[in-house]
Amino acid sequence: HVQLVESGGALVQPGGSLRLTCAHSGATAGRYCMGWFRQGPGKEREGVATIGAYGDTSYSDSVKGRFTISQDNARSMLYLQMDSLKPEDTAMYYCAAERYLLRCGSWLLFADSHFYAWGQGTQVTVS
């Protein structure tokens, strides 16, 4: 049974930075692809970044160059460093775990149904 718990969301001014953290537990979490997704007000959920078991990463075009996904499997932690934040980054951010793929292709950003475990989310507001 996988548990994912996000933290680190806050109200921040445009241009500011935040670091989101996802603490995960369970047999598969951290061993396969993991990702960050977000859902803004009135919008559909969208993929932000993914990271594979070997550290391969993918980013959506909207955050590329500003956000960095990383993981520390020894501590069962997934991170999302967010820099140069914009008002359009305002959303609930979710951590998610996949259980079959070791490497994440960019297609996974558009395939949230492949992720079988989700956290409760952490709110990021840029204003």
Coordinates of N, CA, C and O in Angstrom, one line a residue:
H1 N 0.9 -1.2 0.0 CA 0.0 0.0 0.0 C 0.9 1.2 0.0 O 1.7 1.4 0.9
V2 N 0.7 2.1 -1.0 CA 1.6 3.3 -1.1 C 0.9 4.5 -0.5 O -0.3 4.7 -0.7
Q3 N 1.6 5.2 0.2 CA 1.1 6.5 0.7 C 2.0 7.6 0.2 O 3.2 7.5 0.3
L4 N 1.4 8.7 -0.2 CA 2.1 9.9 -0.7 C 1.6 11.1 0.0 O 0.3 11.3 0.1
V5 N 2.5 11.9 0.6 CA 2.1 13.1 1.3 C 2.9 14.2 0.9 O 4.1 14.3 1.1
E6 N 2.2 15.2 0.3 CA 2.8 16.4 -0.2 C 2.9 17.5 0.9 O 2.0 17.6 1.7
S7 N 3.9 18.4 0.7 CA 4.0 19.5 1.6 C 4.8 20.6 0.9 O 5.4 20.3 -0.1
G8 N 4.7 21.8 1.4 CA 5.6 22.9 0.9 C 4.8 23.9 0.1 O 5.4 25.0 -0.2
G9 N 3.5 23.7 -0.2 CA 2.8 24.7 -0.9 C 2.6 26.0 0.0 O 2.5 25.9 1.2
A10 N 2.5 27.1 -0.7 CA 2.3 28.4 0.0 C 1.9 29.5 -0.9 O 1.8 29.3 -2.1
L11 N 1.6 30.7 -0.4 CA 1.4 31.9 -1.1 C 2.7 32.5 -1.4 O 3.5 32.8 -0.4
V12 N 3.0 32.8 -2.6 CA 4.3 33.4 -3.0 C 4.1 34.5 -4.0 O 3.2 34.4 -4.8
Q13 N 5.0 35.5 -4.1 CA 4.9 36.5 -5.1 C 5.5 36.0 -6.4 O 6.3 35.2 -6.4
P14 N 5.0 36.6 -7.5 CA 5.6 36.3 -8.8 C 7.1 36.5 -8.8 O 7.6 37.5 -8.2
G15 N 7.8 35.6 -9.4 CA 9.3 35.6 -9.4 C 9.9 34.9 -8.3 O 11.1 34.7 -8.2
G16 N 9.1 34.5 -7.3 CA 9.6 33.8 -6.1 C 9.8 32.3 -6.4 O 9.6 31.8 -7.5
S17 N 10.2 31.6 -5.3 CA 10.6 30.2 -5.4 C 9.9 29.4 -4.3 O 9.6 29.9 -3.2
L18 N 9.6 28.1 -4.6 CA 9.1 27.2 -3.6 C 9.7 25.8 -3.8 O 10.0 25.5 -5.0
R19 N 9.8 25.0 -2.8 CA 10.2 23.7 -2.9 C 9.1 22.8 -2.4 O 8.8 22.8 -1.2
L20 N 8.5 22.0 -3.2 CA 7.5 21.0 -2.8 C 8.2 19.7 -2.5 O 9.2 19.3 -3.1
T21 N 7.6 19.0 -1.5 CA 8.2 17.7 -1.0 C 7.0 16.7 -1.0 O 5.9 17.0 -0.6
C22 N 7.4 15.5 -1.4 CA 6.4 14.4 -1.4 C 7.1 13.2 -0.6 O 8.1 12.7 -1.1
A23 N 6.6 12.9 0.6 CA 7.1 11.8 1.3 C 6.3 10.6 0.9 O 5.1 10.6 0.9
H24 N 7.0 9.5 0.5 CA 6.3 8.3 0.0 C 6.7 7.1 0.7 O 7.9 7.0 1.2
S25 N 5.8 6.2 0.8 CA 6.1 4.9 1.5 C 5.4 3.8 0.7 O 4.4 4.0 0.0
G26 N 5.8 2.5 0.9 CA 5.2 1.4 0.2 C 6.2 0.7 -0.7 O 7.3 1.2 -1.0
A27 N 5.9 -0.5 -1.2 CA 6.8 -1.3 -1.9 C 7.3 -0.8 -3.2 O 8.4 -1.0 -3.6
T28 N 6.4 0.0 -3.9 CA 6.8 0.4 -5.3 C 7.2 1.8 -5.4 O 7.9 2.2 -6.3
A29 N 6.7 2.6 -4.5 CA 7.0 4.1 -4.6 C 8.5 4.3 -4.6 O 9.2 3.9 -3.7
G30 N 8.9 5.1 -5.6 CA 10.3 5.5 -5.6 C 11.1 4.5 -6.5 O 12.2 4.8 -6.9
R31 N 10.6 3.3 -6.8 CA 11.3 2.3 -7.6 C 10.9 2.4 -9.0 O 11.6 1.9 -9.9
Y32 N 9.9 3.1 -9.3 CA 9.4 3.3 -10.7 C 9.2 4.8 -11.0 O 9.6 5.6 -10.2
C33 N 8.6 5.1 -12.1 CA 8.4 6.5 -12.4 C 7.5 7.2 -11.3 O 6.6 6.6 -10.8
M34 N 7.9 8.4 -11.0 CA 7.1 9.3 -10.2 C 6.9 10.6 -10.9 O 7.7 11.0 -11.7
G35 N 5.8 11.3 -10.5 CA 5.6 12.6 -11.1 C 4.9 13.6 -10.3 O 4.4 13.3 -9.2
W36 N 4.9 14.8 -10.8 CA 4.2 15.9 -10.2 C 3.1 16.4 -11.2 O 3.5 16.6 -12.4
F37 N 1.9 16.5 -10.8 CA 0.8 17.0 -11.6 C 0.2 18.2 -10.9 O 0.4 18.4 -9.7
R38 N -0.6 19.0 -11.6 CA -1.2 20.1 -11.0 C -2.6 20.4 -11.6 O -2.8 20.0 -12.8
Q39 N -3.4 21.0 -10.8 CA -4.8 21.4 -11.4 C -5.1 22.8 -10.9 O -5.2 23.0 -9.7
G40 N -5.1 23.7 -11.8 CA -5.5 25.1 -11.5 C -7.0 25.3 -11.5 O -7.7 24.4 -11.9
P41 N -7.4 26.4 -10.9 CA -8.9 26.7 -10.9 C -9.5 26.7 -12.2 O -9.1 27.4 -13.1
G42 N -10.5 25.9 -12.4 CA -11.2 25.8 -13.6 C -10.5 25.1 -14.8 O -10.9 25.2 -15.9
K43 N -9.4 24.4 -14.4 CA -8.6 23.7 -15.4 C -8.5 22.2 -15.2 O -8.8 21.7 -14.1
E44 N -8.2 21.5 -16.2 CA -8.0 20.1 -16.1 C -6.6 19.8 -15.5 O -5.7 20.6 -15.5
R45 N -6.5 18.6 -14.9 CA -5.2 18.3 -14.3 C -4.1 18.1 -15.4 O -4.4 17.5 -16.5
E46 N -2.9 18.6 -15.2 CA -1.9 18.5 -16.2 C -0.6 18.0 -15.6 O -0.3 18.3 -14.4
G47 N 0.2 17.3 -16.4 CA 1.5 16.9 -15.9 C 2.5 18.0 -15.9 O 2.5 18.9 -16.8
V48 N 3.3 18.0 -14.8 CA 4.3 19.1 -14.7 C 5.7 18.5 -14.9 O 6.5 19.0 -15.7
A49 N 6.0 17.4 -14.2 CA 7.4 16.8 -14.4 C 7.3 15.3 -13.9 O 6.5 15.0 -13.1
T50 N 8.2 14.5 -14.5 CA 8.3 13.1 -14.1 C 9.8 12.8 -13.9 O 10.6 13.4 -14.5
I51 N 10.0 11.7 -13.1 CA 11.4 11.3 -12.9 C 11.4 9.7 -12.9 O 10.5 9.2 -12.2
G52 N 12.3 9.1 -13.6 CA 12.4 7.7 -13.6 C 13.3 7.1 -12.5 O 14.0 7.8 -11.8
A53 N 13.4 5.8 -12.5 CA 14.2 5.1 -11.5 C 15.7 5.4 -11.6 O 16.4 5.4 -10.7
Y54 N 16.1 5.8 -12.9 CA 17.5 6.1 -13.1 C 17.7 7.6 -13.2 O 18.8 8.0 -13.7
G55 N 16.8 8.4 -12.8 CA 16.9 9.8 -12.8 C 16.6 10.5 -14.0 O 16.8 11.8 -14.1
D56 N 16.1 9.8 -15.0 CA 15.6 10.5 -16.3 C 14.4 11.4 -16.0 O 13.5 11.0 -15.2
T57 N 14.4 12.6 -16.5 CA 13.4 13.5 -16.2 C 12.7 14.1 -17.5 O 13.3 14.1 -18.6
S58 N 11.4 14.5 -17.3 CA 10.7 15.1 -18.4 C 9.9 16.3 -17.7 O 9.5 16.2 -16.6
Y59 N 9.7 17.4 -18.5 CA 9.0 18.5 -18.0 C 8.0 19.0 -19.1 O 8.2 18.9 -20.3
S60 N 6.9 19.6 -18.6 CA 6.0 20.2 -19.5 C 6.7 21.5 -20.0 O 7.5 22.1 -19.4
D61 N 6.3 21.9 -21.2 CA 6.9 23.1 -21.8 C 6.7 24.3 -21.0 O 7.5 25.2 -20.9
S62 N 5.6 24.4 -20.2 CA 5.2 25.6 -19.4 C 6.1 25.8 -18.2 O 6.2 26.9 -17.7
V63 N 6.8 24.7 -17.8 CA 7.7 24.8 -16.6 C 9.2 24.5 -16.9 O 10.0 24.7 -16.0
K64 N 9.4 24.1 -18.1 CA 10.8 23.7 -18.5 C 11.8 24.9 -18.3 O 11.4 26.1 -18.7
G65 N 12.9 24.7 -17.6 CA 13.8 25.8 -17.3 C 13.6 26.5 -16.0 O 14.4 27.3 -15.6
R66 N 12.4 26.3 -15.4 CA 12.0 27.0 -14.2 C 11.9 26.0 -13.0 O 12.1 26.3 -11.9
F67 N 11.4 24.8 -13.3 CA 11.1 23.8 -12.3 C 12.2 22.6 -12.4 O 12.6 22.3 -13.5
T68 N 12.5 22.0 -11.3 CA 13.4 20.9 -11.3 C 12.8 19.8 -10.4 O 12.5 20.0 -9.2
I69 N 12.7 18.6 -10.9 CA 12.2 17.5 -10.2 C 13.4 16.6 -9.7 O 14.4 16.5 -10.5
S70 N 13.4 16.1 -8.5 CA 14.5 15.3 -8.0 C 13.9 14.3 -7.0 O 12.8 14.5 -6.5
Q71 N 14.8 13.4 -6.6 CA 14.3 12.4 -5.7 C 15.5 11.9 -4.8 O 16.6 11.9 -5.2
D72 N 15.1 11.5 -3.6 CA 16.1 10.9 -2.7 C 15.5 9.6 -2.2 O 14.7 9.6 -1.2
N73 N 15.7 8.5 -2.9 CA 15.1 7.3 -2.5 C 15.5 6.7 -1.2 O 14.8 6.0 -0.5
A74 N 16.7 7.1 -0.8 CA 17.2 6.7 0.6 C 16.3 7.2 1.6 O 16.1 6.6 2.7
R75 N 15.7 8.4 1.4 CA 14.9 9.1 2.4 C 13.4 9.0 1.9 O 12.5 9.6 2.6
S76 N 13.1 8.3 0.8 CA 11.8 8.2 0.3 C 11.1 9.5 0.1 O 10.0 9.8 0.6
M77 N 11.8 10.4 -0.6 CA 11.3 11.7 -0.8 C 11.4 12.1 -2.3 O 12.4 11.8 -3.0
L78 N 10.4 12.8 -2.8 CA 10.4 13.4 -4.1 C 10.2 14.9 -4.0 O 9.5 15.3 -3.1
Y79 N 10.9 15.6 -4.8 CA 10.9 17.1 -4.7 C 10.6 17.7 -6.0 O 10.8 17.2 -7.1
L80 N 10.1 19.0 -5.9 CA 9.8 19.8 -7.0 C 10.3 21.2 -6.6 O 9.6 21.9 -5.8
Q81 N 11.5 21.6 -7.2 CA 12.0 23.0 -6.9 C 11.4 23.9 -8.0 O 11.5 23.6 -9.2
M82 N 10.7 24.9 -7.6 CA 10.0 25.8 -8.5 C 10.6 27.2 -8.4 O 10.5 27.8 -7.3
D83 N 11.1 27.7 -9.4 CA 11.7 29.0 -9.4 C 11.0 29.9 -10.5 O 10.3 29.4 -11.3
S84 N 11.2 31.2 -10.4 CA 10.6 32.1 -11.3 C 9.1 31.9 -11.4 O 8.6 31.8 -12.6
L85 N 8.4 31.8 -10.3 CA 7.0 31.4 -10.3 C 6.2 32.5 -11.0 O 6.5 33.7 -10.8
K86 N 5.2 32.1 -11.7 CA 4.2 33.0 -12.4 C 2.8 32.8 -11.8 O 2.5 31.7 -11.3
P87 N 2.0 33.8 -12.0 CA 0.6 33.6 -11.5 C -0.1 32.4 -12.1 O -0.9 31.7 -11.5
E88 N 0.2 32.1 -13.3 CA -0.4 30.9 -14.0 C 0.1 29.6 -13.4 O -0.4 28.5 -13.8
D89 N 1.1 29.6 -12.5 CA 1.5 28.4 -11.8 C 0.6 28.1 -10.6 O 0.7 27.0 -10.0
T90 N -0.3 29.0 -10.3 CA -1.2 28.7 -9.2 C -2.1 27.5 -9.5 O -2.7 27.3 -10.5
A91 N -2.0 26.6 -8.5 CA -2.7 25.3 -8.7 C -2.5 24.4 -7.4 O -1.7 24.7 -6.6
M92 N -3.3 23.4 -7.4 CA -3.1 22.3 -6.4 C -2.1 21.4 -7.1 O -2.3 20.9 -8.2
Y93 N -1.0 21.1 -6.4 CA 0.0 20.2 -6.9 C 0.0 18.8 -6.2 O -0.1 18.7 -5.0
Y94 N 0.0 17.8 -7.1 CA -0.1 16.4 -6.6 C 1.1 15.6 -7.0 O 1.7 15.7 -8.1
C95 N 1.5 14.8 -6.1 CA 2.6 13.8 -6.3 C 1.9 12.5 -6.7 O 0.8 12.1 -6.2
A96 N 2.5 11.7 -7.6 CA 1.9 10.5 -8.1 C 3.0 9.4 -8.3 O 4.1 9.8 -8.7
A97 N 2.6 8.2 -8.2 CA 3.5 7.1 -8.3 C 3.0 6.1 -9.4 O 1.8 5.8 -9.4
E98 N 3.9 5.6 -10.2 CA 3.6 4.6 -11.2 C 4.3 3.3 -10.7 O 5.1 3.3 -9.9
R99 N 3.9 2.1 -11.3 CA 4.4 0.9 -10.8 C 4.9 -0.1 -11.8 O 5.1 -1.3 -11.5
Y100 N 5.1 0.3 -13.0 CA 5.6 -0.6 -14.1 C 6.8 -0.1 -14.8 O 7.6 -0.9 -15.3
L101 N 6.9 1.2 -15.0 CA 7.9 1.8 -15.8 C 9.1 2.3 -15.0 O 9.0 3.0 -14.0
L102 N 10.3 1.8 -15.5 CA 11.5 2.3 -14.8 C 12.0 3.7 -15.4 O 12.5 4.5 -14.7
R103 N 11.7 3.8 -16.7 CA 12.1 5.1 -17.4 C 10.8 5.8 -17.8 O 9.9 5.2 -18.3
C104 N 10.8 7.1 -17.6 CA 9.6 7.9 -17.9 C 9.8 8.7 -19.2 O 10.7 9.5 -19.3
G105 N 8.9 8.4 -20.2 CA 9.0 9.3 -21.4 C 8.1 10.5 -21.2 O 7.3 10.5 -20.2
S106 N 8.3 11.5 -22.0 CA 7.5 12.7 -21.9 C 6.0 12.4 -22.1 O 5.2 13.2 -21.6
W107 N 5.7 11.3 -22.7 CA 4.3 11.0 -22.9 C 3.5 10.8 -21.6 O 2.3 10.9 -21.5
L108 N 4.3 10.4 -20.6 CA 3.6 10.2 -19.3 C 3.0 11.5 -18.7 O 2.1 11.4 -17.8
L109 N 3.5 12.6 -19.1 CA 3.0 13.9 -18.6 C 1.5 14.0 -19.1 O 0.7 14.8 -18.5
F110 N 1.1 13.3 -20.1 CA -0.2 13.4 -20.6 C -1.0 12.1 -20.4 O -2.1 11.9 -21.0
A111 N -0.5 11.2 -19.5 CA -1.1 9.9 -19.2 C -1.2 9.7 -17.7 O -0.7 8.8 -17.2
D112 N -2.0 10.6 -17.0 CA -2.1 10.5 -15.6 C -2.8 9.2 -15.1 O -2.6 8.7 -14.0
S113 N -3.5 8.5 -16.1 CA -4.1 7.3 -15.7 C -3.1 6.1 -15.4 O -3.5 5.1 -14.8
H114 N -1.9 6.3 -15.9 CA -0.9 5.3 -15.6 C -0.4 5.4 -14.2 O 0.3 4.4 -13.7
F115 N -0.6 6.4 -13.5 CA -0.2 6.6 -12.1 C -1.3 6.0 -11.2 O -2.4 6.4 -11.3
Y116 N -0.9 5.1 -10.3 CA -1.9 4.4 -9.5 C -2.1 4.9 -8.1 O -3.0 4.5 -7.4
A117 N -1.1 5.8 -7.7 CA -1.3 6.3 -6.3 C -1.0 7.8 -6.4 O -0.1 8.3 -7.1
W118 N -1.9 8.5 -5.6 CA -1.8 10.0 -5.6 C -1.8 10.5 -4.2 O -2.5 9.9 -3.3
G119 N -1.2 11.6 -4.0 CA -1.3 12.3 -2.7 C -2.5 13.2 -2.6 O -3.3 13.2 -3.6
Q120 N -2.7 13.9 -1.5 CA -3.9 14.7 -1.3 C -3.7 16.1 -1.9 O -4.7 16.8 -2.0
G121 N -2.5 16.5 -2.2 CA -2.2 17.7 -2.9 C -1.7 18.8 -1.9 O -2.0 18.7 -0.7
T122 N -1.0 19.8 -2.5 CA -0.6 20.9 -1.7 C -0.8 22.2 -2.6 O -0.5 22.2 -3.8
Q123 N -1.4 23.2 -2.0 CA -1.8 24.4 -2.7 C -0.6 25.4 -2.9 O 0.0 25.8 -2.0
V124 N -0.4 25.8 -4.2 CA 0.5 26.8 -4.5 C -0.2 28.0 -5.1 O -1.0 27.8 -6.1
T125 N -0.1 29.2 -4.5 CA -0.7 30.4 -5.0 C 0.4 31.4 -5.3 O 1.1 31.7 -4.4
V126 N 0.4 31.9 -6.5 CA 1.4 32.9 -6.9 C 0.6 34.2 -7.2 O -0.2 34.3 -8.1
S127 N 0.8 35.2 -6.3 CA 0.0 36.4 -6.4 C 0.8 37.5 -5.7 O 1.4 37.3 -4.7

